[in-house]
Structures are given as structure tokens and as C-alpha cells.
C-alpha positions as a Python dict, from the first residue, in 0.01 Angstrom:
ca = {
    (1, 'X'): (0, 0, 0),
    (2, 'X'): (-76, 210, -302),
    (3, 'X'): (-157, 579, -304),
    (4, 'X'): (-330, 702, -620),
    (5, 'X'): (-497, 1039, -638),
    (6, 'X'): (-759, 1032, -362),
    (7, 'X'): (-746, 656, -292),
    (8, 'X'): (-527, 453, -58),
    (9, 'X'): (-551, 74, -80),
    (10, 'X'): (-381, -251, -5),
    (11, 'X'): (-505, -608, 43),
    (12, 'X'): (-639, -521, 384),
    (13, 'X'): (-803, -174, 330),
    (14, 'X'): (-966, 51, 69),
    (15, 'X'): (-969, 418, 176),
    (16, 'X'): (-1064, 743, 16),
    (17, 'X'): (-897, 1060, 148),
    (18, 'X'): (-932, 1437, 131),
    (19, 'X'): (-779, 1718, 338),
    (20, 'X'): (-1081, 1684, 569),
    (21, 'X'): (-1131, 1311, 606),
    (22, 'X'): (-1032, 950, 537),
    (23, 'X'): (-1314, 701, 495),
    (24, 'X'): (-1349, 338, 375),
    (25, 'X'): (-1305, -21, 465),
    (26, 'X'): (-1040, -186, 682),
    (27, 'X'): (-1098, -565, 663),
    (28, 'X'): (-1457, -616, 775),
    (29, 'X'): (-1476, -274, 955),
    (30, 'X'): (-1538, 74, 843),
    (31, 'X'): (-1294, 364, 895),
    (32, 'X'): (-1409, 722, 938),
    (33, 'X'): (-1140, 973, 1043),
    (34, 'X'): (-1180, 1357, 1037),
    (35, 'X'): (-878, 1584, 1003),
    (36, 'X'): (-821, 1935, 1157),
    (37, 'X'): (-492, 2117, 1148),
    (38, 'X'): (-358, 1952, 1466),
    (39, 'X'): (-575, 1635, 1503),
    (40, 'X'): (-700, 1325, 1341),
    (41, 'X'): (-1018, 1183, 1523),
    (42, 'X'): (-1259, 905, 1443),
    (43, 'X'): (-1295, 528, 1443),
    (44, 'X'): (-1162, 220, 1280),
    (45, 'X'): (-1430, -33, 1356),
    (46, 'X'): (-1478, -17, 1728),
    (47, 'X'): (-1135, 126, 1794),
    (48, 'X'): (-1097, 502, 1837),
    (49, 'X'): (-849, 725, 1657),
    (50, 'X'): (-737, 1030, 1862),
    (51, 'X'): (-408, 1165, 1726),
    (52, 'X'): (-241, 1501, 1819),
    (53, 'X'): (-35, 1613, 1521),
    (54, 'X'): (230, 1877, 1504),
    (55, 'X'): (501, 1994, 1270),
    (56, 'X'): (853, 2066, 1408),
    (57, 'X'): (1084, 2190, 1139),
    (58, 'X'): (1064, 1937, 864),
    (59, 'X'): (922, 1657, 1081),
    (60, 'X'): (563, 1560, 1118),
    (61, 'X'): (488, 1414, 1458),
    (62, 'X'): (178, 1223, 1573),
    (63, 'X'): (95, 1083, 1914),
    (64, 'X'): (-219, 928, 2071),
    (65, 'X'): (-445, 637, 1985),
    (66, 'X'): (-501, 456, 1655),
    (67, 'X'): (-765, 189, 1638),
    (68, 'X'): (-773, 188, 2013),
    (69, 'X'): (-395, 129, 2057),
    (70, 'X'): (-121, 373, 2156),
    (71, 'X'): (95, 504, 1869),
    (72, 'X'): (389, 752, 1810),
    (73, 'X'): (519, 867, 1477),
    (74, 'X'): (793, 1094, 1346),
    (75, 'X'): (829, 1139, 975),
    (76, 'X'): (1100, 1357, 830),
    (77, 'X'): (1310, 1375, 518),
    (78, 'X'): (1587, 1176, 691),
    (79, 'X'): (1404, 920, 897),
    (80, 'X'): (1071, 742, 984),
    (81, 'X'): (1023, 633, 1345),
    (82, 'X'): (692, 466, 1443),
    (83, 'X'): (561, 279, 1741),
    (84, 'X'): (245, 82, 1656),
    (85, 'X'): (113, -256, 1756),
    (86, 'X'): (384, -316, 2018),
    (87, 'X'): (650, -274, 1741),
    (88, 'X'): (902, 12, 1688),
    (89, 'X'): (1022, 103, 1337),
    (90, 'X'): (1348, 291, 1303),
    (91, 'X'): (1394, 358, 934),
    (92, 'X'): (1652, 589, 767),
    (93, 'X'): (1597, 752, 428),
    (94, 'X'): (1818, 596, 155),
    (95, 'X'): (1749, 768, -183),
    (96, 'X'): (1379, 800, -135),
    (97, 'X'): (1319, 464, 46),
    (98, 'X'): (1310, 437, 418),
    (99, 'X'): (1495, 128, 528),
    (100, 'X'): (1565, -32, 863),
    (101, 'X'): (1463, -275, 1128),
    (102, 'X'): (1151, -320, 1348),
    (103, 'X'): (1192, -406, 1708),
    (104, 'X'): (967, -708, 1659),
    (105, 'X'): (1164, -857, 1381),
    (106, 'X'): (1361, -1176, 1416),
    (107, 'X'): (1731, -1166, 1330),
    (108, 'X'): (1694, -1352, 1002),
    (109, 'X'): (1421, -1124, 857),
    (110, 'X'): (1498, -870, 589),
    (111, 'X'): (1493, -501, 666),
    (112, 'X'): (1163, -315, 637),
    (113, 'X'): (1139, -85, 334),
    (114, 'X'): (890, 196, 287),
    (115, 'X'): (882, 395, -38),
    (116, 'X'): (705, 726, -27),
    (117, 'X'): (556, 855, -352),
    (118, 'X'): (591, 1215, -460),
    (119, 'X'): (219, 1277, -430),
    (120, 'X'): (249, 1200, -54),
    (121, 'X'): (437, 1530, -1),
    (122, 'X'): (131, 1726, -114),
    (123, 'X'): (-86, 1583, 167),
    (124, 'X'): (-154, 1758, 497),
    (125, 'X'): (46, 1649, 804),
    (126, 'X'): (-269, 1482, 942),
    (127, 'X'): (-323, 1285, 622),
    (128, 'X'): (45, 1188, 608),
    (129, 'X'): (53, 1057, 971),
    (130, 'X'): (-275, 876, 936),
    (131, 'X'): (-185, 705, 605),
    (132, 'X'): (164, 600, 733),
    (133, 'X'): (-6, 448, 1046),
    (134, 'X'): (-245, 250, 826),
    (135, 'X'): (31, 116, 610),
    (136, 'X'): (260, 15, 902),
    (137, 'X'): (-16, -111, 1134),
}
């Protein structure tokens, strides 16, 4: 996934974000998610997005539904823990890259690595949580 200015894209999705919304294409579906201070609500295709978002200390936490499936996320300077698509990520920050295993990995697979660009820190907690869920889902 790449995050540049107001665009977020990968092979599977092309999205445009602002502090109020995230819109674009995900595969053959459209995504339209609205942000408030404590929520992200909308749809990804036919699947609902209904996230409750809160900040505890330096951690952003999100819980609810994402594309019609249950999710949980905790993002902090020291770790990234995510439950999405029946898989749990437990990644620790190692010099700017979050590294670790997923519960659904096989023993011989490499660790998962997630690099967070500097511009990401300027986003609202709702934007951060939603973009992380897109990238890991």
C-alpha cells in the first residue's frame, strides 16, 4: 500500500481521503466511509463499516465492523495489534517498521512487516484506523 498526499492505493484498491471521508474503489466495489471524531461509518461494496474509535494515551483503538466483518485494532508507537478476516497481527515497532507474526501464518512464512510513513502521523485517528484496516485486510 502507498500513501501519498490525499491518495491511498495498492493493487487491490484506489482511495482518496480527507479528514471527513474516504472514497474510492476496492476491487470491483466502491468504498464510501465518513469520519467523525469517534466513528468511521459507511460501506465497502455491500459490507458495512461501523467502527468506534478512541484514543487512549498514545494508542488509537478501533472496534466494530469493517466490510461486514468484526475487527479490532490497537495502533501505538510501540506496537500494532489487529484482528481482521479471522487473523490476528501482533507486530512490534522496530526502528519505524512494525514486525511480527500473524496468527494465520504457517511456520515457514516470513514475518509480516508494516512501514508507517511520516505523513500518516498527521491523519486523524479515524483515518489512521481505517487505512490500517484496508492495508491489512
